[in-house]
Coordinates of C-alpha atoms in Angstrom, one line a residue:
M1 CA 2.3 5.0 -18.4
T2 CA 1.0 6.8 -15.3
T3 CA 0.9 10.5 -15.8
I4 CA 0.9 13.0 -12.9
P5 CA -2.0 15.4 -13.4
A6 CA -0.9 19.0 -13.5
P7 CA -3.0 21.4 -11.4
E8 CA -4.8 24.1 -13.2
D9 CA -2.4 26.7 -11.7
A10 CA 0.8 24.9 -13.0
R11 CA 3.3 27.7 -13.6
R12 CA 6.2 26.1 -15.4
S13 CA 6.6 24.3 -18.7
P14 CA 8.6 21.0 -18.7
T15 CA 12.2 21.2 -19.7
A16 CA 14.8 18.9 -21.3
V17 CA 16.1 18.2 -17.8
D18 CA 12.6 17.3 -16.6
A19 CA 12.4 14.9 -19.6
V20 CA 15.6 13.2 -18.5
A21 CA 14.3 12.8 -15.0
E22 CA 11.0 11.5 -16.2
R23 CA 12.6 8.9 -18.4
H24 CA 14.8 7.8 -15.5
L25 CA 11.9 7.4 -13.2
Y26 CA 9.8 5.3 -15.6
R27 CA 12.8 3.2 -16.6
L28 CA 13.4 2.5 -12.9
A29 CA 9.8 1.7 -12.4
T30 CA 10.0 -0.9 -15.2
L31 CA 13.2 -2.4 -13.8
D32 CA 11.9 -2.4 -10.2
P33 CA 8.1 -2.9 -10.0
L34 CA 8.2 -3.0 -6.2
F35 CA 9.6 0.6 -6.3
A36 CA 6.9 1.5 -8.8
T37 CA 4.1 0.4 -6.4
E38 CA 5.8 2.1 -3.5
V39 CA 5.7 5.5 -5.3
G40 CA 2.3 4.9 -6.9
I41 CA 3.1 4.1 -10.5
A42 CA 0.4 1.5 -11.0
E43 CA 1.2 -0.3 -14.3
H44 CA 3.6 -2.7 -12.7
D45 CA 1.5 -3.8 -9.7
H46 CA 1.1 -7.4 -10.9
L47 CA 4.9 -7.9 -11.2
L48 CA 7.8 -8.4 -8.7
T49 CA 11.3 -7.1 -9.0
D50 CA 14.1 -9.2 -10.5
F51 CA 16.9 -9.3 -7.9
S52 CA 19.4 -11.2 -9.9
A53 CA 22.9 -10.0 -10.6
A54 CA 22.1 -9.3 -14.2
A55 CA 19.0 -7.2 -13.3
Q56 CA 21.1 -5.2 -10.8
A57 CA 23.6 -4.5 -13.5
G58 CA 20.7 -3.2 -15.6
R59 CA 19.7 -0.8 -12.9
R60 CA 23.3 0.4 -12.6
A61 CA 23.4 0.9 -16.3
A62 CA 20.2 3.0 -16.2
A63 CA 21.8 5.3 -13.6
A64 CA 24.9 5.7 -15.8
D65 CA 22.8 6.5 -18.8
T66 CA 20.9 9.2 -16.9
L67 CA 24.1 10.8 -15.7
A68 CA 25.3 11.0 -19.3
A69 CA 22.0 12.5 -20.4
L70 CA 22.2 15.1 -17.7
G71 CA 25.6 16.1 -18.9
V72 CA 24.2 17.4 -22.2
A73 CA 20.7 18.6 -21.2
P74 CA 20.4 22.4 -21.2
I75 CA 19.5 23.9 -17.8
A76 CA 16.6 26.2 -18.3
D77 CA 16.0 27.6 -14.9
H78 CA 16.8 27.2 -11.2
V79 CA 14.5 24.3 -10.8
D80 CA 16.5 22.5 -13.4
A81 CA 19.7 23.4 -11.6
V82 CA 18.5 21.8 -8.4
T83 CA 17.3 18.7 -10.2
V84 CA 20.6 18.2 -11.9
A85 CA 22.6 18.8 -8.8
T86 CA 20.4 16.3 -6.8
M87 CA 20.4 13.6 -9.5
R88 CA 24.1 13.8 -10.1
A89 CA 24.9 13.5 -6.4
T90 CA 22.4 10.7 -5.9
L91 CA 23.3 8.6 -8.9
T92 CA 27.0 9.0 -8.6
R93 CA 26.9 7.7 -5.0
E94 CA 24.6 4.9 -6.0
I95 CA 26.9 3.8 -8.8
A96 CA 29.9 3.8 -6.5
L97 CA 28.1 1.5 -4.1
A98 CA 26.9 -0.8 -7.0
D99 CA 30.5 -1.0 -8.4
A100 CA 31.7 -2.2 -5.0
G101 CA 29.2 -5.1 -5.2
E102 CA 27.2 -3.7 -2.3
S103 CA 23.9 -3.5 -4.2
T104 CA 23.7 -7.2 -5.3
G105 CA 22.7 -10.0 -3.0
V106 CA 21.7 -7.7 -0.2
C107 CA 20.6 -9.5 3.0
N108 CA 19.6 -7.6 6.1
V109 CA 16.7 -7.4 8.5
I110 CA 15.0 -4.3 7.2
A111 CA 16.0 -3.2 3.6
S112 CA 16.7 -6.3 1.5
P113 CA 14.6 -8.2 -1.1
L114 CA 12.8 -10.4 1.5
Q115 CA 11.3 -7.4 3.3
A116 CA 10.6 -5.6 0.0
I117 CA 8.6 -8.6 -1.3
R118 CA 6.7 -9.1 2.0
D119 CA 5.8 -5.5 2.7
I120 CA 4.7 -4.4 -0.7
F121 CA 1.4 -6.1 -0.2
D122 CA 0.6 -3.7 2.7
L123 CA 0.3 -0.9 0.0
M124 CA -2.0 -2.8 -2.5
A125 CA -5.7 -2.1 -2.5
T126 CA -8.2 -5.0 -2.8
D127 CA -11.4 -3.1 -3.1
T128 CA -12.3 -4.1 -6.7
E129 CA -12.2 -7.3 -8.6
E130 CA -9.4 -6.1 -10.8
Q131 CA -7.3 -5.1 -7.8
R132 CA -7.8 -8.5 -6.2
E133 CA -6.8 -10.2 -9.4
V134 CA -3.6 -8.1 -9.5
F135 CA -2.9 -8.9 -5.9
V136 CA -3.2 -12.6 -6.4
E137 CA -1.1 -12.5 -9.6
R138 CA 1.7 -10.8 -7.7
V139 CA 1.5 -13.4 -4.9
A140 CA 1.8 -16.1 -7.5
G141 CA 5.0 -14.5 -8.7
I142 CA 6.8 -14.9 -5.4
P143 CA 8.5 -18.3 -6.1
A144 CA 10.1 -17.0 -9.3
C145 CA 11.1 -13.7 -7.6
L146 CA 12.8 -15.6 -4.8
E147 CA 14.8 -17.5 -7.3
S148 CA 16.2 -14.2 -8.6
V149 CA 17.0 -13.3 -5.0
V150 CA 19.0 -16.5 -4.7
D151 CA 20.8 -15.7 -8.0
G152 CA 21.9 -12.4 -6.5
L153 CA 23.0 -14.0 -3.3
E154 CA 25.0 -16.7 -5.2
H155 CA 26.7 -13.9 -7.2
R156 CA 27.7 -12.2 -4.0
R157 CA 29.0 -15.4 -2.5
R158 CA 31.3 -15.8 -5.5
F159 CA 32.5 -12.2 -5.8
G160 CA 31.8 -10.5 -2.4
P161 CA 31.7 -8.5 -0.4
P162 CA 30.8 -10.9 2.4
L163 CA 27.5 -10.9 4.2
A164 CA 27.3 -11.0 8.0
R165 CA 26.1 -14.2 9.7
R166 CA 23.7 -12.4 12.0
Q167 CA 21.8 -10.8 9.1
V168 CA 21.6 -14.1 7.2
E169 CA 20.2 -15.9 10.3
R170 CA 17.7 -13.2 11.0
V171 CA 16.4 -12.9 7.4
A172 CA 15.9 -16.7 7.4
E173 CA 13.8 -16.4 10.5
Q174 CA 11.7 -13.6 8.8
A175 CA 11.3 -15.6 5.7
V176 CA 9.5 -18.4 7.5
G177 CA 6.7 -16.0 8.6
A178 CA 6.5 -13.9 5.4
A179 CA 3.6 -15.7 3.8
R180 CA 1.5 -15.2 7.0
A181 CA 2.2 -11.4 6.9
I182 CA 1.0 -11.3 3.3
A183 CA -2.1 -13.3 4.1
A184 CA -3.1 -10.7 6.7
N185 CA -3.9 -8.4 3.8
T186 CA -6.2 -10.9 2.0
S187 CA -9.5 -11.0 3.9
S188 CA -11.5 -9.4 1.1
I189 CA -10.0 -11.7 -1.5
A190 CA -10.6 -14.8 0.7
A191 CA -14.2 -13.8 1.0
D192 CA -14.6 -13.6 -2.8
P193 CA -15.8 -17.1 -3.9
A194 CA -14.4 -16.6 -7.4
M195 CA -10.9 -15.9 -6.2
S196 CA -10.4 -17.7 -2.8
H197 CA -9.1 -20.9 -4.4
S198 CA -6.5 -19.2 -6.6
L199 CA -5.5 -17.1 -3.6
R200 CA -5.0 -20.1 -1.4
R201 CA -3.0 -21.9 -4.0
A202 CA -0.8 -18.8 -4.6
L203 CA -0.2 -18.3 -0.8
D204 CA 0.6 -22.0 -0.3
A205 CA 3.2 -21.8 -3.2
A206 CA 4.6 -18.6 -1.7
D207 CA 4.9 -20.1 1.8
D208 CA 6.7 -23.1 0.4
A209 CA 9.1 -20.8 -1.6
F210 CA 9.8 -18.7 1.5
H211 CA 10.6 -21.8 3.5
R212 CA 12.9 -23.1 0.7
F213 CA 14.5 -19.6 0.7
A214 CA 15.1 -19.8 4.4
D215 CA 16.7 -23.3 4.0
H216 CA 19.0 -21.9 1.3
L217 CA 20.1 -19.1 3.6
R218 CA 20.8 -21.5 6.4
S219 CA 22.4 -24.3 4.4
D220 CA 24.4 -22.4 1.7
V221 CA 24.6 -18.6 2.3
L222 CA 25.5 -18.9 5.9
H223 CA 28.5 -21.1 5.1
D224 CA 30.3 -18.2 3.5
A225 CA 29.0 -15.4 5.8
Q226 CA 31.5 -13.6 8.1
V227 CA 31.1 -13.6 11.9
A228 CA 32.0 -9.9 12.1
D229 CA 29.1 -7.5 11.9
G230 CA 31.2 -4.4 11.0
V231 CA 31.9 -3.8 7.3
G232 CA 35.1 -1.8 7.8
R233 CA 36.0 1.8 7.1
D234 CA 36.6 1.3 3.4
R235 CA 33.1 -0.1 2.7
Y236 CA 31.5 2.2 5.3
V237 CA 32.6 5.5 3.5
L238 CA 30.7 4.2 0.4
H239 CA 27.5 3.6 2.4
L240 CA 27.3 6.6 4.6
P241 CA 27.1 9.3 1.8
V242 CA 24.4 7.4 0.0
Y243 CA 22.1 7.7 3.0
L244 CA 23.3 11.0 4.4
G245 CA 23.5 12.9 1.1
A246 CA 26.8 14.5 1.9
D247 CA 30.4 13.6 2.4
I248 CA 31.6 13.8 6.0
D249 CA 34.4 12.6 8.2
P250 CA 33.1 9.6 10.2
D251 CA 35.5 10.3 13.1
E252 CA 34.3 13.9 13.4
A253 CA 30.7 12.7 13.4
Y254 CA 31.5 10.0 16.0
H255 CA 32.9 12.5 18.5
W256 CA 30.1 15.0 17.8
A257 CA 27.5 12.4 18.7
F258 CA 29.1 11.9 22.2
D259 CA 28.8 15.7 22.8
R260 CA 25.2 15.6 21.5
L261 CA 24.4 12.8 23.9
D262 CA 25.8 14.8 26.9
A263 CA 23.7 17.8 26.0
I264 CA 20.5 15.7 25.7
V265 CA 21.1 13.9 29.0
A266 CA 21.5 17.2 30.7
E267 CA 18.1 18.2 29.4
Q268 CA 16.6 14.9 30.6
R269 CA 18.0 15.4 34.1
T270 CA 16.3 18.7 34.4
I271 CA 12.9 17.1 33.8
A272 CA 13.8 14.0 35.9
A273 CA 14.4 16.2 38.9
D274 CA 10.7 17.2 38.8
L275 CA 9.5 13.6 38.3
V276 CA 11.4 11.5 40.8
T277 CA 13.1 12.2 44.1
S278 CA 16.5 10.8 42.9
G279 CA 16.5 12.9 39.8
E280 CA 17.9 10.0 37.9
V281 CA 16.8 9.8 34.2
A282 CA 16.5 6.0 34.2
E283 CA 14.2 6.0 37.2
A284 CA 12.1 8.9 35.7
L285 CA 11.6 6.9 32.5
E286 CA 10.5 3.8 34.5
H287 CA 8.1 6.1 36.5
L288 CA 6.5 7.4 33.4
D289 CA 5.7 3.9 32.3
T290 CA 3.7 3.3 35.4
L291 CA 1.5 6.4 35.0
P292 CA -2.0 5.5 33.7
Q293 CA -2.4 8.8 31.7
Y294 CA 0.3 7.6 29.4
Q295 CA -1.0 4.0 28.9
I296 CA -3.3 2.5 26.2
N297 CA -4.1 -1.2 26.5
D298 CA -5.5 -1.9 23.1
R299 CA -3.7 -1.7 19.7
H300 CA -6.7 -0.3 17.9
A301 CA -7.2 2.3 20.6
F302 CA -3.5 3.2 20.2
V303 CA -3.9 3.7 16.4
A304 CA -7.0 5.9 17.1
W305 CA -4.8 8.0 19.5
M306 CA -2.2 8.3 16.8
Q307 CA -4.9 9.5 14.4
E308 CA -6.3 12.1 16.9
T309 CA -2.8 13.4 17.7
S310 CA -1.9 13.7 14.0
D311 CA -5.2 15.4 13.1
A312 CA -4.7 18.0 15.9
A313 CA -1.2 18.8 14.6
V314 CA -2.5 19.4 11.1
A315 CA -5.2 21.7 12.4
G316 CA -3.0 23.5 14.8
L317 CA 0.0 24.2 12.6
A318 CA -1.5 25.0 9.2
G319 CA -0.9 28.6 8.2
R320 CA 1.0 29.4 11.4
H321 CA 4.4 28.0 11.3
V322 CA 4.2 25.9 8.1
E323 CA 2.2 25.9 5.0
I324 CA 0.1 22.7 4.7
P325 CA -1.6 22.4 1.3
E326 CA -5.3 21.6 1.6
R327 CA -4.9 18.4 -0.4
L328 CA -2.5 17.1 2.3
T329 CA -4.7 17.4 5.3
R330 CA -5.7 13.7 5.0
L331 CA -3.3 11.4 6.7
E332 CA -4.3 7.8 7.7
C333 CA -2.9 5.9 10.7
R334 CA -3.0 2.1 10.3
L335 CA -1.8 -1.1 11.8
A336 CA 0.9 -2.9 9.8
P337 CA 0.7 -6.7 9.3
S338 CA 4.4 -7.1 10.1
A339 CA 5.6 -7.2 13.7
T340 CA 8.9 -5.4 13.8
G341 CA 7.8 -2.8 16.4
I342 CA 8.5 0.2 14.2
I343 CA 6.4 3.2 13.1
Y344 CA 6.9 4.3 9.6
Y345 CA 5.4 6.5 6.9
T346 CA 4.4 5.8 3.3
Q347 CA 4.0 8.7 1.0
P348 CA 0.8 9.4 -1.1
T349 CA 0.5 8.5 -4.7
A350 CA 0.9 11.3 -7.3
D351 CA -2.9 11.7 -7.7
L352 CA -3.4 11.3 -3.9
S353 CA -5.8 8.4 -4.5
R354 CA -3.7 6.6 -1.9
P355 CA -3.1 9.1 0.9
G356 CA 0.0 9.4 3.1
R357 CA -0.1 6.8 5.8
M358 CA 1.5 6.2 9.2
W359 CA 1.9 2.5 10.0
W360 CA 2.4 1.0 13.5
S361 CA 4.0 -2.5 13.4
V362 CA 3.1 -4.0 16.7
P363 CA 5.8 -6.5 18.1
P364 CA 4.6 -9.9 19.3
G365 CA 3.4 -9.8 22.9
Q366 CA 3.1 -6.0 23.3
T367 CA -0.2 -5.2 25.1
V368 CA 0.6 -1.9 26.7
F369 CA 1.4 1.2 24.6
H370 CA 3.0 4.3 26.3
T371 CA 2.0 7.5 24.7
W372 CA 4.7 9.6 26.3
R373 CA 7.2 7.7 24.2
E374 CA 5.3 8.0 20.9
K375 CA 3.7 11.5 20.7
T376 CA 7.0 12.8 19.2
T377 CA 7.0 9.9 16.7
V378 CA 3.6 11.0 15.4
Y379 CA 5.0 14.4 14.7
H380 CA 8.1 12.8 13.1
E381 CA 6.1 10.6 10.7
G382 CA 3.1 13.0 10.1
V383 CA 3.0 16.8 10.4
P384 CA 5.3 18.6 10.5
G385 CA 7.5 15.6 9.6
H386 CA 7.5 13.3 6.7
H387 CA 3.9 13.8 5.6
L388 CA 4.4 17.6 5.2
Q389 CA 7.8 17.3 3.6
L390 CA 7.1 14.5 1.1
G391 CA 3.5 15.4 0.5
S392 CA 4.5 19.0 -0.3
S393 CA 6.7 17.7 -3.1
I394 CA 3.8 15.6 -4.5
V395 CA 1.5 18.6 -4.9
D396 CA 4.1 21.0 -6.2
P397 CA 3.3 21.8 -9.9
D398 CA 6.9 22.9 -10.6
L399 CA 8.6 19.6 -9.9
N400 CA 9.0 16.7 -12.3
S401 CA 7.9 13.2 -11.4
W402 CA 11.3 12.0 -10.2
R403 CA 11.6 15.0 -7.9
K404 CA 8.1 14.3 -6.6
L405 CA 8.2 10.6 -6.1
A406 CA 11.8 9.3 -6.0
S407 CA 14.1 12.0 -4.8
F408 CA 14.5 10.9 -1.2
T409 CA 17.8 11.0 0.7
S410 CA 17.6 9.7 4.3
G411 CA 19.8 12.5 5.7
H412 CA 17.5 15.1 4.2
G413 CA 14.1 13.4 4.9
E414 CA 14.8 11.8 8.2
G415 CA 16.9 14.8 9.3
W416 CA 13.9 17.0 8.6
A417 CA 11.6 14.7 10.6
L418 CA 13.9 14.9 13.6
Y419 CA 14.1 18.6 13.2
A420 CA 10.3 18.6 13.2
E421 CA 10.2 16.8 16.6
R422 CA 12.4 19.6 18.1
L423 CA 10.3 22.2 16.4
M424 CA 7.2 20.9 18.1
A425 CA 8.9 21.2 21.4
E426 CA 9.9 24.8 20.6
L427 CA 6.3 25.6 19.7
G428 CA 4.9 24.2 23.0
W429 CA 3.3 21.0 21.7
L430 CA 5.6 18.9 24.0
D431 CA 5.4 20.9 27.2
D432 CA 4.0 17.9 29.2
P433 CA 7.0 16.5 31.0
G434 CA 6.3 12.9 29.8
D435 CA 5.9 14.0 26.2
R436 CA 9.0 16.1 26.4
M437 CA 11.0 13.3 28.0
G438 CA 9.8 11.1 25.2
M439 CA 11.1 13.5 22.6
L440 CA 14.5 13.8 24.3
D441 CA 14.7 10.0 24.6
G442 CA 14.1 9.7 20.9
Q443 CA 16.8 12.4 20.2
R444 CA 19.1 10.6 22.6
F445 CA 18.5 7.3 20.8
R446 CA 19.3 8.8 17.4
A447 CA 22.5 10.3 18.7
A448 CA 23.4 7.0 20.4
R449 CA 23.1 5.1 17.1
V450 CA 25.5 7.5 15.4
V451 CA 28.0 6.3 17.9
V452 CA 27.1 2.6 17.5
D453 CA 26.9 2.6 13.7
I454 CA 30.2 4.4 13.1
G455 CA 31.9 2.7 16.1
V456 CA 31.1 -0.9 15.0
H457 CA 31.4 -0.5 11.3
C458 CA 34.6 1.5 11.4
G459 CA 36.1 -0.7 14.1
L460 CA 36.8 2.3 16.4
P461 CA 38.0 1.9 20.1
A462 CA 35.1 1.5 22.5
P463 CA 34.8 3.8 25.6
A464 CA 36.4 2.6 28.8
S465 CA 32.9 2.4 30.3
L466 CA 32.2 -0.5 28.0
G467 CA 35.5 -2.2 28.8
G468 CA 37.6 -0.7 26.0
G469 CA 38.7 -2.8 23.1
V470 CA 37.0 -2.5 19.7
W471 CA 33.3 -1.8 19.3
D472 CA 31.2 -5.0 18.6
A473 CA 27.6 -6.0 18.8
E474 CA 27.8 -6.9 22.5
K475 CA 29.2 -3.5 23.5
A476 CA 26.7 -1.8 21.2
W477 CA 23.8 -3.6 23.0
V478 CA 25.0 -2.5 26.4
F479 CA 25.5 1.1 25.2
L480 CA 22.0 1.3 23.7
N481 CA 20.4 -0.2 26.8
N482 CA 22.1 2.5 28.8
S483 CA 21.1 5.2 26.4
V484 CA 17.4 4.7 25.6
A485 CA 14.2 3.5 27.1
M486 CA 12.8 1.0 24.7
D487 CA 11.1 -2.5 24.7
A488 CA 13.9 -5.0 24.6
A489 CA 12.6 -6.9 21.6
V490 CA 12.2 -3.6 19.6
L491 CA 15.7 -2.5 20.6
R492 CA 17.2 -5.8 19.6
F493 CA 15.6 -5.4 16.2
E494 CA 17.0 -1.9 16.0
L495 CA 20.5 -3.0 16.8
D496 CA 20.3 -5.8 14.2
R497 CA 19.1 -3.1 11.7
Y498 CA 22.1 -0.9 12.3
L499 CA 24.5 -3.8 12.1
G500 CA 23.1 -4.9 8.7
W501 CA 22.4 -1.4 7.2
P502 CA 25.6 0.5 7.5
G503 CA 25.4 4.3 7.2
Q504 CA 21.6 4.6 7.4
A505 CA 21.0 5.0 11.1
P506 CA 23.4 8.0 11.5
S507 CA 21.7 9.9 8.7
Y508 CA 18.9 10.9 11.1
A509 CA 20.8 12.9 13.7
L510 CA 23.5 14.0 11.3
G511 CA 20.8 15.2 8.9
Q512 CA 19.1 17.1 11.7
R513 CA 22.4 18.8 12.5
V514 CA 22.5 20.1 8.9
W515 CA 18.9 21.3 9.0
E516 CA 19.5 23.1 12.3
Q517 CA 22.6 24.8 11.0
A518 CA 20.8 25.8 7.7
R519 CA 18.0 27.4 9.8
T520 CA 20.5 29.3 12.0
D521 CA 22.4 30.6 9.0
A522 CA 19.3 31.5 7.0
L523 CA 17.7 33.4 9.8
A524 CA 20.9 35.2 10.5
A525 CA 21.3 36.2 6.9
H526 CA 17.7 37.3 6.6
P527 CA 16.6 39.0 9.9
D528 CA 13.1 39.7 8.4
W529 CA 12.4 36.0 7.9
T530 CA 10.1 34.1 10.3
L531 CA 10.3 30.4 11.0
K532 CA 7.5 29.9 8.5
D533 CA 9.5 31.8 5.8
F534 CA 12.5 29.4 6.4
H535 CA 10.3 26.3 6.3
T536 CA 8.5 27.4 3.2
R537 CA 11.7 28.2 1.3
A538 CA 13.4 24.9 2.4
L539 CA 10.4 22.7 1.7
V540 CA 9.8 24.1 -1.7
L541 CA 13.1 22.6 -2.8
G542 CA 11.5 19.1 -2.5
G543 CA 13.6 16.1 -1.9
V544 CA 17.3 17.0 -2.3
T545 CA 20.6 15.8 -0.9
L546 CA 21.9 17.5 2.2
D547 CA 24.8 19.0 0.2
V548 CA 22.3 20.6 -2.2
L549 CA 20.1 21.8 0.7
S550 CA 23.1 23.5 2.3
A551 CA 24.1 25.1 -1.0
E552 CA 20.6 26.3 -1.7
M553 CA 19.9 27.8 1.7
A554 CA 23.2 29.6 1.6
R555 CA 22.3 31.2 -1.8

């Protein structure tokens, strides 16, 4: 079992609640080896997750067992109280989703077994002979793993709830190229004469299995899939709290998002008036794309720019407005082998042997990169965003392993990252009109997808500007194109993501709303606090749900 080294200045002795959390983490790592690799528990790196219906039932049982254990574990201190509140909220919502059949046979373009299998190899080192052997062994396990995925899909076909045709079709397309994405990580293994043959054999078998999986999706699963993209309100209100980490009224959030959009557009128009004669936001965005100071024409140069931007933020913020532990100053920016067009962050391992990393997944055909759009994204994924928040938990000696590695709720984590973007604007890091417009465009985008996600999945009436009627994918596409400046291929993927992952996309902007309110309330209650005081007290909680965050900051 991997043990997380305790720093010499560890201040707190483990408690009974910590023991429950530790057992749950390592049981989950055994049941889900892909998760184990993601969070840096190395014993399972040669294995793949079982995605069958029976295995999913086992993971549900593990969550129920942990809930029962939490009910009898004595709470020793306030750290325990936060752990119990967070685990109870998280596991209760996960069990409700599982009991509705939503956790078995998952099939969407970003967070389903296909992507989990494909993308895990991005995180696996191949520097030593042992690491290369583990890598090849895991590749060799892909055909059997995909059989378990089919088992889960067949269970869902029999018992529901139904999958959406769009998601099944897109995942089939992704499956065809999955082996190529994995092979992009194998140059050092292919150069090893002792292993190149076994690697080639494993990749060929995996490629054949991915193609057979795609055929199964198209010939069998697609037959029972529904045309409608929306899941309906009854299913949606199970999904949204899992990602948001709080229970809210979707209708209130939907109308709030329209107000948020109006406010952001007003800010954009102020900047646009100084950029183009017409003062129109759309024209200003097009104009920014033509300016050479915001253009990089090589993907490697773009990654170098990301690294420079991230390093400058770490150096400039540390000790001033946030506390950045010395051990977290290392953040790597890398190209991802996949080609979805997204930038994402992977947290460091517990011993920091694998640092926090920011990945750029370049979409096919993209040759020009516009920095005015992405500077705010670097702050979102790096410092003061995800790297600071998630990394701070990793190095906190008072938190148990589950709190360090597995306690992530999108509304809390992504909400903080969006808050971090606005914070950088407040602190003067986005004063350049292009960079500030990029931040606002990203904020507008996150607000727009609250509208789209809730509108489509809850079947709400669409605005008259879209022709009225009920929200659907076509209306959502028009609305997003009118609301954000983004490459069409990337935006198409984004829409497919929202349609197949109900409740996740709104968690960003809605989470930011909670963070902003928590800051307002805390600074009003404590006039002597600085921004740094608020940030320190909020981040020391580690990963919690938004309802726990609100309760703690109100204490």
